[in-house]
PDB file of C-alpha atoms and ligand atoms in Angstrom:
ATOM      1  CA  MET C   1      -0.037  -0.177   0.042  1.00 73.00           C
ATOM      2  CA  THR C   2       1.319   3.447  -1.023  1.00 81.00           C
ATOM      3  CA  SER C   3       0.555   6.581   1.063  1.00 84.00           C
ATOM      4  CA  THR C   4      -0.797   9.731  -0.177  1.00 91.00           C
ATOM      5  CA  ARG C   5       1.218  12.730  -0.617  1.00 92.00           C
ATOM      6  CA  GLU C   6      -0.487  14.407   2.088  1.00 93.00           C
ATOM      7  CA  GLU C   7      -0.141  11.602   4.436  1.00 92.00           C
ATOM      8  CA  VAL C   8       3.546  11.554   4.084  1.00 93.00           C
ATOM      9  CA  LEU C   9       3.884  15.051   4.564  1.00 92.00           C
ATOM     10  CA  ASP C  10       1.320  15.113   7.847  1.00 91.00           C
ATOM     11  CA  ARG C  11       3.413  12.085   9.336  1.00 91.00           C
ATOM     12  CA  LEU C  12       6.943  13.816   8.717  1.00 89.00           C
ATOM     13  CA  SER C  13       5.247  17.284   9.945  1.00 85.00           C
ATOM     14  CA  SER C  14       3.932  15.542  13.302  1.00 86.00           C
ATOM     15  CA  LEU C  15       7.873  14.833  14.341  1.00 84.00           C
ATOM     16  CA  ARG C  16       7.454  18.367  15.345  1.00 74.00           C
ATOM     17  CA  LEU C  17       5.088  17.379  18.126  1.00 69.00           C
ATOM     18  CA  HIS C  18       7.990  16.049  19.981  1.00 64.00           C
ATOM     19  CA  GLN C  19       9.511  19.473  20.642  1.00 66.00           C
ATOM     20  CA  ARG C  20       8.186  20.527  24.063  1.00 72.00           C
ATOM     21  CA  HIS C  21       8.777  23.695  25.872  1.00 76.00           C
ATOM     22  CA  GLY C  22      11.382  24.786  23.092  1.00 82.00           C
ATOM     23  CA  ARG C  23      13.625  21.975  23.606  1.00 87.00           C
ATOM     24  CA  ARG C  24      15.312  20.865  20.218  1.00 89.00           C
ATOM     25  CA  ALA C  25      14.719  17.313  19.412  1.00 87.00           C
ATOM     26  CA  PRO C  26      16.217  16.889  16.228  1.00 93.00           C
ATOM     27  CA  HIS C  27      17.228  13.392  16.381  1.00 94.00           C
ATOM     28  CA  LYS C  28      14.334  11.660  14.551  1.00 95.00           C
ATOM     29  CA  PRO C  29      14.359  14.457  11.828  1.00 96.00           C
ATOM     30  CA  LEU C  30      18.068  13.839  11.161  1.00 97.00           C
ATOM     31  CA  LEU C  31      17.727  10.134  10.837  1.00 97.00           C
ATOM     32  CA  VAL C  32      14.687  10.898   8.335  1.00 97.00           C
ATOM     33  CA  LEU C  33      16.513  13.169   6.236  1.00 97.00           C
ATOM     34  CA  LEU C  34      19.588  10.719   6.161  1.00 97.00           C
ATOM     35  CA  ALA C  35      17.222   8.071   4.830  1.00 98.00           C
ATOM     36  CA  LEU C  36      15.817  10.591   2.250  1.00 97.00           C
ATOM     37  CA  GLY C  37      19.387  11.172   1.234  1.00 97.00           C
ATOM     38  CA  ARG C  38      20.123   7.404   0.814  1.00 96.00           C
ATOM     39  CA  LEU C  39      16.689   6.766  -0.994  1.00 96.00           C
ATOM     40  CA  SER C  40      17.566   9.488  -3.550  1.00 94.00           C
ATOM     41  CA  GLU C  41      21.287   8.473  -3.879  1.00 93.00           C
ATOM     42  CA  THR C  42      20.815   4.523  -3.987  1.00 94.00           C
ATOM     43  CA  GLY C  43      16.781   4.054  -4.742  1.00 94.00           C
ATOM     44  CA  SER C  44      16.901   2.659  -1.146  1.00 97.00           C
ATOM     45  CA  SER C  45      16.525   4.103   2.299  1.00 97.00           C
ATOM     46  CA  GLU C  46      17.938   0.986   3.858  1.00 97.00           C
ATOM     47  CA  LEU C  47      20.607   2.234   6.874  1.00 97.00           C
ATOM     48  CA  PRO C  48      22.430  -0.760   8.571  1.00 97.00           C
ATOM     49  CA  TRP C  49      23.180   0.253  12.269  1.00 97.00           C
ATOM     50  CA  SER C  50      26.708   0.240  11.868  1.00 97.00           C
ATOM     51  CA  GLU C  51      26.475   2.924   9.449  1.00 96.00           C
ATOM     52  CA  ALA C  52      23.717   4.920  11.203  1.00 97.00           C
ATOM     53  CA  GLU C  53      25.783   4.746  14.413  1.00 96.00           C
ATOM     54  CA  THR C  54      28.712   6.916  12.548  1.00 96.00           C
ATOM     55  CA  ARG C  55      26.468   8.914  10.070  1.00 96.00           C
ATOM     56  CA  LEU C  56      23.553   9.938  12.321  1.00 97.00           C
ATOM     57  CA  GLY C  57      26.162  10.339  15.029  1.00 96.00           C
ATOM     58  CA  GLU C  58      28.041  12.604  13.493  1.00 95.00           C
ATOM     59  CA  LEU C  59      24.755  14.480  12.289  1.00 96.00           C
ATOM     60  CA  ILE C  60      23.677  14.751  15.974  1.00 95.00           C
ATOM     61  CA  ALA C  61      26.804  15.986  17.295  1.00 92.00           C
ATOM     62  CA  GLU C  62      27.211  18.647  14.497  1.00 93.00           C
ATOM     63  CA  PHE C  63      23.754  19.996  14.333  1.00 94.00           C
ATOM     64  CA  GLY C  64      21.962  19.012  17.666  1.00 92.00           C
ATOM     65  CA  PRO C  65      22.058  20.272  20.964  1.00 88.00           C
ATOM     66  CA  VAL C  66      24.750  19.486  23.443  1.00 86.00           C
ATOM     67  CA  SER C  67      23.949  16.256  25.402  1.00 85.00           C
ATOM     68  CA  LYS C  68      25.873  14.301  27.941  1.00 86.00           C
ATOM     69  CA  THR C  69      24.311  11.049  26.191  1.00 89.00           C
ATOM     70  CA  ALA C  70      26.953   8.706  24.524  1.00 91.00           C
ATOM     71  CA  ARG C  71      26.791   9.125  21.206  1.00 91.00           C
ATOM     72  CA  ALA C  72      25.726   5.401  20.277  1.00 94.00           C
ATOM     73  CA  GLN C  73      22.810   5.887  22.853  1.00 95.00           C
ATOM     74  CA  SER C  74      21.827   9.145  21.224  1.00 95.00           C
ATOM     75  CA  VAL C  75      21.681   7.290  17.727  1.00 96.00           C
ATOM     76  CA  ALA C  76      19.782   4.286  19.142  1.00 97.00           C
ATOM     77  CA  TYR C  77      16.921   6.528  20.623  1.00 95.00           C
ATOM     78  CA  PRO C  78      15.368   7.557  16.960  1.00 96.00           C
ATOM     79  CA  PHE C  79      16.691   4.426  15.167  1.00 97.00           C
ATOM     80  CA  THR C  80      14.245   2.321  17.549  1.00 97.00           C
ATOM     81  CA  HIS C  81      11.698   5.111  18.631  1.00 95.00           C
ATOM     82  CA  LEU C  82      10.914   6.422  15.075  1.00 95.00           C
ATOM     83  CA  ARG C  83       9.041   3.249  14.461  1.00 95.00           C
ATOM     84  CA  SER C  84       6.130   4.231  16.983  1.00 92.00           C
ATOM     85  CA  ASP C  85       5.905   7.280  14.461  1.00 90.00           C
ATOM     86  CA  GLY C  86       4.651   4.875  11.613  1.00 90.00           C
ATOM     87  CA  VAL C  87       7.483   6.227   9.463  1.00 94.00           C
ATOM     88  CA  TRP C  88      10.140   3.622  10.157  1.00 97.00           C
ATOM     89  CA  ALA C  89      10.761  -0.320  10.249  1.00 97.00           C
ATOM     90  CA  LEU C  90      13.396  -2.550  11.389  1.00 97.00           C
ATOM     91  CA  ASN C  91      14.390  -5.888  10.012  1.00 97.00           C
ATOM     92  CA  HIS C  92      14.349  -7.196  13.587  1.00 96.00           C
ATOM     93  CA  ASP C  93      12.137  -6.681  16.393  1.00 95.00           C
ATOM     94  CA  VAL C  94      14.700  -4.863  18.996  1.00 95.00           C
ATOM     95  CA  ARG C  95      13.718  -3.537  22.156  1.00 96.00           C
ATOM     96  CA  MET C  96      13.701   0.295  22.615  1.00 95.00           C
ATOM     97  CA  ASP C  97      16.974   2.250  23.104  1.00 94.00           C
ATOM     98  CA  LEU C  98      19.187  -0.734  23.579  1.00 95.00           C
ATOM     99  CA  VAL C  99      22.322  -0.359  21.643  1.00 96.00           C
ATOM    100  CA  GLY C 100      23.710  -4.091  22.314  1.00 96.00           C
ATOM    101  CA  PRO C 101      21.041  -6.090  20.090  1.00 96.00           C
ATOM    102  CA  LEU C 102      21.347  -3.252  17.174  1.00 97.00           C
ATOM    103  CA  ARG C 103      25.088  -3.945  17.140  1.00 96.00           C
ATOM    104  CA  ALA C 104      24.926  -7.582  17.448  1.00 96.00           C
ATOM    105  CA  ARG C 105      22.859  -8.093  14.676  1.00 95.00           C
ATOM    106  CA  ASN C 106      23.746  -4.941  12.369  1.00 95.00           C
ATOM    107  CA  VAL C 107      20.028  -4.398  12.602  1.00 97.00           C
ATOM    108  CA  VAL C 108      18.657  -2.580   9.326  1.00 98.00           C
ATOM    109  CA  GLY C 109      16.247   0.094   9.279  1.00 98.00           C
ATOM    110  CA  ARG C 110      14.456   1.922   6.454  1.00 98.00           C
ATOM    111  CA  LEU C 111      11.475   4.016   5.635  1.00 97.00           C
ATOM    112  CA  ALA C 112       8.118   2.119   6.424  1.00 96.00           C
ATOM    113  CA  ASP C 113       6.935   0.613   2.935  1.00 96.00           C
ATOM    114  CA  PRO C 114       3.927   2.966   2.120  1.00 95.00           C
ATOM    115  CA  ILE C 115       5.952   5.741   2.768  1.00 96.00           C
ATOM    116  CA  GLU C 116       9.073   4.743   0.703  1.00 96.00           C
ATOM    117  CA  MET C 117       6.861   3.699  -2.309  1.00 96.00           C
ATOM    118  CA  ALA C 118       5.253   7.129  -2.295  1.00 96.00           C
ATOM    119  CA  LEU C 119       8.566   8.815  -2.313  1.00 96.00           C
ATOM    120  CA  ARG C 120      10.099   6.670  -4.943  1.00 95.00           C
ATOM    121  CA  LYS C 121       7.097   7.373  -7.142  1.00 94.00           C
ATOM    122  CA  ASP C 122       7.430  11.254  -6.760  1.00 94.00           C
ATOM    123  CA  PRO C 123      10.645  12.705  -6.496  1.00 93.00           C
ATOM    124  CA  ALA C 124       8.916  16.027  -5.895  1.00 94.00           C
ATOM    125  CA  LEU C 125       7.293  14.723  -2.781  1.00 95.00           C
ATOM    126  CA  LEU C 126      10.774  13.388  -1.367  1.00 95.00           C
ATOM    127  CA  ARG C 127      12.197  17.223  -1.924  1.00 95.00           C
ATOM    128  CA  ALA C 128       9.098  18.574  -0.327  1.00 94.00           C
ATOM    129  CA  ALA C 129       9.476  16.046   2.634  1.00 95.00           C
ATOM    130  CA  ALA C 130      13.037  16.897   2.853  1.00 96.00           C
ATOM    131  CA  ARG C 131      12.259  20.695   2.909  1.00 95.00           C
ATOM    132  CA  THR C 132       9.397  20.457   5.430  1.00 92.00           C
ATOM    133  CA  LEU C 133      11.667  18.538   7.879  1.00 94.00           C
ATOM    134  CA  VAL C 134      14.610  20.686   7.577  1.00 95.00           C
ATOM    135  CA  GLU C 135      12.722  24.146   8.013  1.00 92.00           C
ATOM    136  CA  SER C 136      10.701  22.843  11.101  1.00 90.00           C
ATOM    137  CA  HIS C 137      13.777  22.035  13.026  1.00 93.00           C
ATOM    138  CA  PHE C 138      16.636  24.209  11.885  1.00 94.00           C
ATOM    139  CA  PRO C 139      17.116  28.082  10.856  1.00 93.00           C
ATOM    140  CA  PRO C 140      17.791  29.079   7.076  1.00 92.00           C
ATOM    141  CA  SER C 141      21.647  29.783   7.592  1.00 92.00           C
ATOM    142  CA  ILE C 142      22.387  26.213   8.391  1.00 94.00           C
ATOM    143  CA  ALA C 143      19.572  24.072   6.460  1.00 95.00           C
ATOM    144  CA  PRO C 144      21.806  24.031   3.355  1.00 95.00           C
ATOM    145  CA  ASP C 145      24.521  22.438   5.564  1.00 95.00           C
ATOM    146  CA  VAL C 146      22.268  19.869   7.173  1.00 96.00           C
ATOM    147  CA  LEU C 147      20.868  18.742   4.102  1.00 96.00           C
ATOM    148  CA  THR C 148      24.195  18.465   2.531  1.00 94.00           C
ATOM    149  CA  ALA C 149      25.274  16.299   5.337  1.00 94.00           C
ATOM    150  CA  ALA C 150      22.647  14.119   4.873  1.00 96.00           C
ATOM    151  CA  GLY C 151      23.586  13.430   1.550  1.00 94.00           C
ATOM    152  CA  LEU C 152      20.664  15.629  -0.325  1.00 95.00           C
ATOM    153  CA  ASP C 153      21.158  18.715  -2.735  1.00 94.00           C
ATOM    154  CA  PRO C 154      20.305  22.019  -0.907  1.00 94.00           C
ATOM    155  CA  ASP C 155      19.918  23.842  -4.337  1.00 92.00           C
ATOM    156  CA  ASP C 156      17.437  21.174  -5.434  1.00 91.00           C
ATOM    157  CA  ILE C 157      15.505  21.019  -2.167  1.00 93.00           C
ATOM    158  CA  LEU C 158      15.205  24.648  -0.897  1.00 91.00           C
ATOM    159  CA  HIS C 159      14.922  26.050  -4.294  1.00 84.00           C
ATOM    160  CA  THR C 160      12.091  23.938  -5.728  1.00 67.00           C
ATOM    161  CA  PRO C 161       8.899  26.111  -6.193  1.00 63.00           C
ATOM    162  CA  GLY C 162       5.777  24.783  -4.535  1.00 54.00           C
ATOM    163  CA  ALA C 163       7.662  22.821  -2.001  1.00 49.00           C
ATOM    164  CA  ALA C 164       7.317  25.122   0.659  1.00 53.00           C
ATOM    165  CA  ALA C 165       6.938  23.573   4.068  1.00 50.00           C
ATOM    166  CA  ALA C 166       3.732  23.617   5.969  1.00 49.00           C
ATOM    167  CA  ALA C 167       4.323  27.205   7.222  1.00 52.00           C
ATOM    168  CA  VAL C 168       2.103  27.373  10.323  1.00 52.00           C
ATOM    169  CA  ARG C 169       3.266  31.078  11.028  1.00 65.00           C
ATOM    170  CA  GLN C 170       3.582  33.796   8.840  1.00 70.00           C
ATOM    171  CA  ARG C 171       7.181  35.366   8.624  1.00 72.00           C
ATOM    172  CA  ASP C 172       7.376  39.167   9.112  1.00 76.00           C
ATOM    173  CA  ALA C 173       9.272  40.563   6.219  1.00 78.00           C
ATOM    174  CA  SER C 174       9.586  43.708   7.567  1.00 92.00           C
ATOM    175  CA  TRP C 175      11.403  42.372  10.424  1.00 94.00           C
ATOM    176  CA  ARG C 176      14.692  41.667   8.613  1.00 94.00           C
ATOM    177  CA  LEU C 177      14.913  45.399   7.558  1.00 93.00           C
ATOM    178  CA  ALA C 178      13.916  46.803  10.967  1.00 95.00           C
ATOM    179  CA  VAL C 179      16.806  44.596  12.476  1.00 96.00           C
ATOM    180  CA  LEU C 180      19.377  45.925  10.364  1.00 95.00           C
ATOM    181  CA  GLN C 181      18.393  49.488  10.541  1.00 95.00           C
ATOM    182  CA  ALA C 182      18.441  49.371  14.337  1.00 97.00           C
ATOM    183  CA  TRP C 183      21.998  47.965  14.308  1.00 97.00           C
ATOM    184  CA  ASP C 184      23.441  50.433  12.066  1.00 96.00           C
ATOM    185  CA  ARG C 185      23.495  47.888   9.212  1.00 95.00           C
ATOM    186  CA  GLN C 186      26.768  46.507  11.060  1.00 96.00           C
ATOM    187  CA  CYS C 187      27.560  43.051  12.509  1.00 97.00           C
ATOM    188  CA  ALA C 188      26.753  43.271  16.280  1.00 97.00           C
ATOM    189  CA  PHE C 189      29.731  41.150  17.001  1.00 98.00           C
ATOM    190  CA  CYS C 190      32.478  42.370  14.902  1.00 97.00           C
ATOM    191  CA  GLY C 191      31.500  45.527  13.582  1.00 96.00           C
ATOM    192  CA  TYR C 192      31.396  44.435   9.816  1.00 97.00           C
ATOM    193  CA  ASP C 193      29.346  47.166   7.719  1.00 96.00           C
ATOM    194  CA  GLY C 194      30.401  46.335   4.012  1.00 96.00           C
ATOM    195  CA  GLN C 195      28.244  47.811   1.046  1.00 94.00           C
ATOM    196  CA  LEU C 196      28.163  47.106  -2.551  1.00 94.00           C
ATOM    197  CA  LEU C 197      27.569  50.492  -4.121  1.00 91.00           C
ATOM    198  CA  SER C 198      24.511  51.648  -1.839  1.00 88.00           C
ATOM    199  CA  ALA C 199      23.381  48.681  -0.223  1.00 89.00           C
ATOM    200  CA  SER C 200      24.569  46.528   2.351  1.00 92.00           C
ATOM    201  CA  VAL C 201      26.475  43.198   1.561  1.00 95.00           C
ATOM    202  CA  GLY C 202      26.921  40.349   3.825  1.00 96.00           C
ATOM    203  CA  VAL C 203      24.813  41.536   6.904  1.00 96.00           C
ATOM    204  CA  GLU C 204      22.033  39.364   7.748  1.00 95.00           C
ATOM    205  CA  ALA C 205      19.081  39.532  10.567  1.00 96.00           C
ATOM    206  CA  ALA C 206      19.374  36.613  13.065  1.00 97.00           C
ATOM    207  CA  HIS C 207      17.108  35.346  15.216  1.00 97.00           C
ATOM    208  CA  VAL C 208      18.421  34.677  18.724  1.00 98.00           C
ATOM    209  CA  ARG C 209      15.742  32.057  19.496  1.00 97.00           C
ATOM    210  CA  TRP C 210      15.290  30.357  16.339  1.00 95.00           C
ATOM    211  CA  TRP C 211      11.839  31.339  14.230  1.00 91.00           C
ATOM    212  CA  ALA C 212      11.101  27.434  13.902  1.00 88.00           C
ATOM    213  CA  PHE C 213      11.450  27.320  17.806  1.00 91.00           C
ATOM    214  CA  ASP C 214       8.683  30.024  18.452  1.00 90.00           C
ATOM    215  CA  GLY C 215      11.418  32.898  18.538  1.00 94.00           C
ATOM    216  CA  PRO C 216       9.055  35.956  17.696  1.00 95.00           C
ATOM    217  CA  ASP C 217       9.906  38.431  14.822  1.00 95.00           C
ATOM    218  CA  SER C 218      10.754  41.026  17.320  1.00 96.00           C
ATOM    219  CA  LEU C 219      13.688  43.453  17.694  1.00 97.00           C
ATOM    220  CA  ASP C 220      14.385  42.196  21.224  1.00 98.00           C
ATOM    221  CA  ASN C 221      15.049  38.774  19.234  1.00 98.00           C
ATOM    222  CA  GLY C 222      17.066  39.882  16.572  1.00 97.00           C
ATOM    223  CA  LEU C 223      20.555  40.827  15.979  1.00 98.00           C
ATOM    224  CA  ALA C 224      22.351  41.975  12.813  1.00 97.00           C
ATOM    225  CA  LEU C 225      25.272  39.750  12.101  1.00 97.00           C
ATOM    226  CA  CYS C 226      27.792  39.171   9.116  1.00 98.00           C
ATOM    227  CA  VAL C 227      27.233  36.419   7.189  1.00 97.00           C
ATOM    228  CA  LEU C 228      30.111  34.517   9.077  1.00 97.00           C
ATOM    229  CA  HIS C 229      29.225  35.434  12.576  1.00 98.00           C
ATOM    230  CA  HIS C 230      25.562  34.668  11.758  1.00 98.00           C
ATOM    231  CA  LYS C 231      26.865  31.161  10.758  1.00 97.00           C
ATOM    232  CA  LEU C 232      28.596  30.515  13.829  1.00 98.00           C
ATOM    233  CA  PHE C 233      26.093  31.956  15.952  1.00 98.00           C
ATOM    234  CA  ASP C 234      23.400  29.402  14.642  1.00 97.00           C
ATOM    235  CA  PHE C 235      25.692  26.627  14.607  1.00 97.00           C
ATOM    236  CA  GLY C 236      26.549  27.465  18.671  1.00 97.00           C
ATOM    237  CA  ALA C 237      30.088  28.223  17.957  1.00 97.00           C
ATOM    238  CA  LEU C 238      29.285  31.860  19.082  1.00 98.00           C
ATOM    239  CA  GLY C 239      26.834  32.672  22.208  1.00 98.00           C
ATOM    240  CA  LEU C 240      26.000  35.022  24.288  1.00 98.00           C
ATOM    241  CA  ASP C 241      26.037  35.162  28.056  1.00 96.00           C
ATOM    242  CA  PRO C 242      23.482  36.728  30.496  1.00 96.00           C
ATOM    243  CA  ASP C 243      25.282  39.944  30.533  1.00 96.00           C
ATOM    244  CA  LEU C 244      25.336  40.137  26.511  1.00 97.00           C
ATOM    245  CA  ARG C 245      28.814  39.461  26.456  1.00 97.00           C
ATOM    246  CA  ILE C 246      30.044  37.407  23.569  1.00 98.00           C
ATOM    247  CA  HIS C 247      31.313  33.771  24.259  1.00 97.00           C
ATOM    248  CA  VAL C 248      33.197  31.746  22.005  1.00 97.00           C
ATOM    249  CA  SER C 249      32.915  28.054  22.470  1.00 96.00           C
ATOM    250  CA  THR C 250      35.897  25.688  23.160  1.00 95.00           C
ATOM    251  CA  ALA C 251      34.379  23.257  20.320  1.00 93.00           C
ATOM    252  CA  PHE C 252      35.458  26.192  17.957  1.00 96.00           C
ATOM    253  CA  THR C 253      39.200  26.021  16.557  1.00 96.00           C
ATOM    254  CA  ALA C 254      41.194  27.696  14.031  1.00 97.00           C
ATOM    255  CA  ARG C 255      44.663  27.740  12.939  1.00 96.00           C
ATOM    256  CA  THR C 256      45.187  30.868  10.427  1.00 97.00           C
ATOM    257  CA  SER C 257      45.236  34.382  11.735  1.00 96.00           C
ATOM    258  CA  VAL C 258      42.099  35.121   9.973  1.00 95.00           C
ATOM    259  CA  GLY C 259      40.225  31.848  11.868  1.00 96.00           C
ATOM    260  CA  ARG C 260      41.745  33.104  15.089  1.00 96.00           C
ATOM    261  CA  THR C 261      40.126  36.544  14.826  1.00 96.00           C
ATOM    262  CA  VAL C 262      36.798  34.806  16.078  1.00 97.00           C
ATOM    263  CA  TYR C 263      38.862  34.008  19.525  1.00 97.00           C
ATOM    264  CA  ASP C 264      39.370  37.909  20.010  1.00 96.00           C
ATOM    265  CA  LEU C 265      35.134  38.406  19.911  1.00 97.00           C
ATOM    266  CA  HIS C 266      35.261  36.418  23.271  1.00 97.00           C
ATOM    267  CA  GLY C 267      34.130  38.345  26.353  1.00 96.00           C
ATOM    268  CA  ARG C 268      33.344  41.674  23.946  1.00 97.00           C
ATOM    269  CA  MET C 269      30.203  43.260  25.022  1.00 95.00           C
ATOM    270  CA  LEU C 270      27.403  43.904  22.294  1.00 94.00           C
ATOM    271  CA  LYS C 271      27.303  47.629  21.545  1.00 85.00           C
ATOM    272  CA  PRO C 272      23.856  48.587  20.382  1.00 92.00           C
ATOM    273  CA  ARG C 273      22.894  51.851  18.743  1.00 91.00           C
ATOM    274  CA  PRO C 274      21.238  54.022  21.859  1.00 93.00           C
ATOM    275  CA  GLY C 275      17.694  53.168  22.035  1.00 94.00           C
ATOM    276  CA  THR C 276      18.147  49.918  20.117  1.00 96.00           C
ATOM    277  CA  PRO C 277      16.246  46.943  22.200  1.00 96.00           C
ATOM    278  CA  VAL C 278      18.904  44.253  23.395  1.00 97.00           C
ATOM    279  CA  PRO C 279      18.093  40.697  23.221  1.00 98.00           C
ATOM    280  CA  ALA C 280      15.784  39.574  25.743  1.00 98.00           C
ATOM    281  CA  ALA C 281      16.854  37.755  28.363  1.00 98.00           C
ATOM    282  CA  ASP C 282      14.727  34.553  27.755  1.00 97.00           C
ATOM    283  CA  HIS C 283      15.672  34.416  24.172  1.00 98.00           C
ATOM    284  CA  VAL C 284      19.665  34.583  25.118  1.00 98.00           C
ATOM    285  CA  SER C 285      19.236  31.797  27.926  1.00 97.00           C
ATOM    286  CA  TRP C 286      17.350  29.513  25.129  1.00 97.00           C
ATOM    287  CA  HIS C 287      20.129  29.751  22.565  1.00 97.00           C
ATOM    288  CA  ARG C 288      22.514  29.122  25.416  1.00 96.00           C
ATOM    289  CA  ARG C 289      20.586  25.902  26.538  1.00 95.00           C
ATOM    290  CA  GLU C 290      19.550  24.843  23.014  1.00 95.00           C
ATOM    291  CA  VAL C 291      22.206  25.878  20.518  1.00 97.00           C
ATOM    292  CA  PHE C 292      25.857  26.974  22.345  1.00 97.00           C
ATOM    293  CA  LYS C 293      28.135  24.009  21.824  1.00 93.00           C
ATOM    294  CA  GLY C 294      29.981  23.083  24.984  1.00 84.00           C
ATOM    295  CA  GLU C 295      31.817  25.524  27.104  1.00 90.00           C
ATOM    296  CA  PRO C 296      32.878  29.081  26.816  1.00 91.00           C
ATOM    297  CA  LEU C 297      36.797  29.694  26.348  1.00 90.00           C
ATOM    298  CA  ASN C 298      38.413  30.912  29.538  1.00 83.00           C
ATOM    299  CA  ALA C 299      38.320  34.476  29.378  1.00 60.00           C
TER     300      ALA C 299
HETATM  301 ZN1   ZN Q   1      30.997  39.619  12.148  1.00 65.08          ZN
END
């Protein structure tokens, strides 16, 4: 039996319901994205545990929140639990969460038959599914990195007309402009303010609490950041402490003098234009808890 287009998208959108109180839970969406990558690459979503343990482990470490859980355990959770969402099947009936049996039998997982059949028949549906997943769990600045790491082509998926995700909320188009203006069109971290002719180039409005996690389009949830610092902020290499000092994560490393300029940001205070709202404490603590990677450098 094949699922309809709507059934496939509904099932995948419902993975969002596992988000509680703004906690990020990207494990299941990352597993599905990895399976979609294999399906488009090889024609089958089959994923043996040995490969999931490495590849999904890397995806969770790179794109998930910091966790004290051992890597294999953090992979076993989605690999076994995704079955209950009706989108995943294993070739052996193993217990939830246990790494041992998955390893011993090198259990193979795959998308449930009706879903895989529907996706195989309709490449546009596969693109729409990947886009829905990535946009509901990650901000636009790192969505292309997530897709690439999962073996999918970001240009193909993010720029396909008509594949827009089931957007529950409407984005406020004027917010970006207002944020750039409020911060004098400069990066709030490094002060970069390049223009090409008379237009800013390489400065973007960044959400502190991600839009996909109920971060509002408000000035106290926005920072103007250069492209580089926007990306490092969304990856959790950069963060803010409660006093709005910039923190650099110990997980970030650089060797060249240009790369090492990032270290110089550590401990610097945000310097907003007079009257510009600074990021609200709630949003800053969300970013700290859900995005910032590991420990800040020792100042
Ligand atoms: Zn910057």
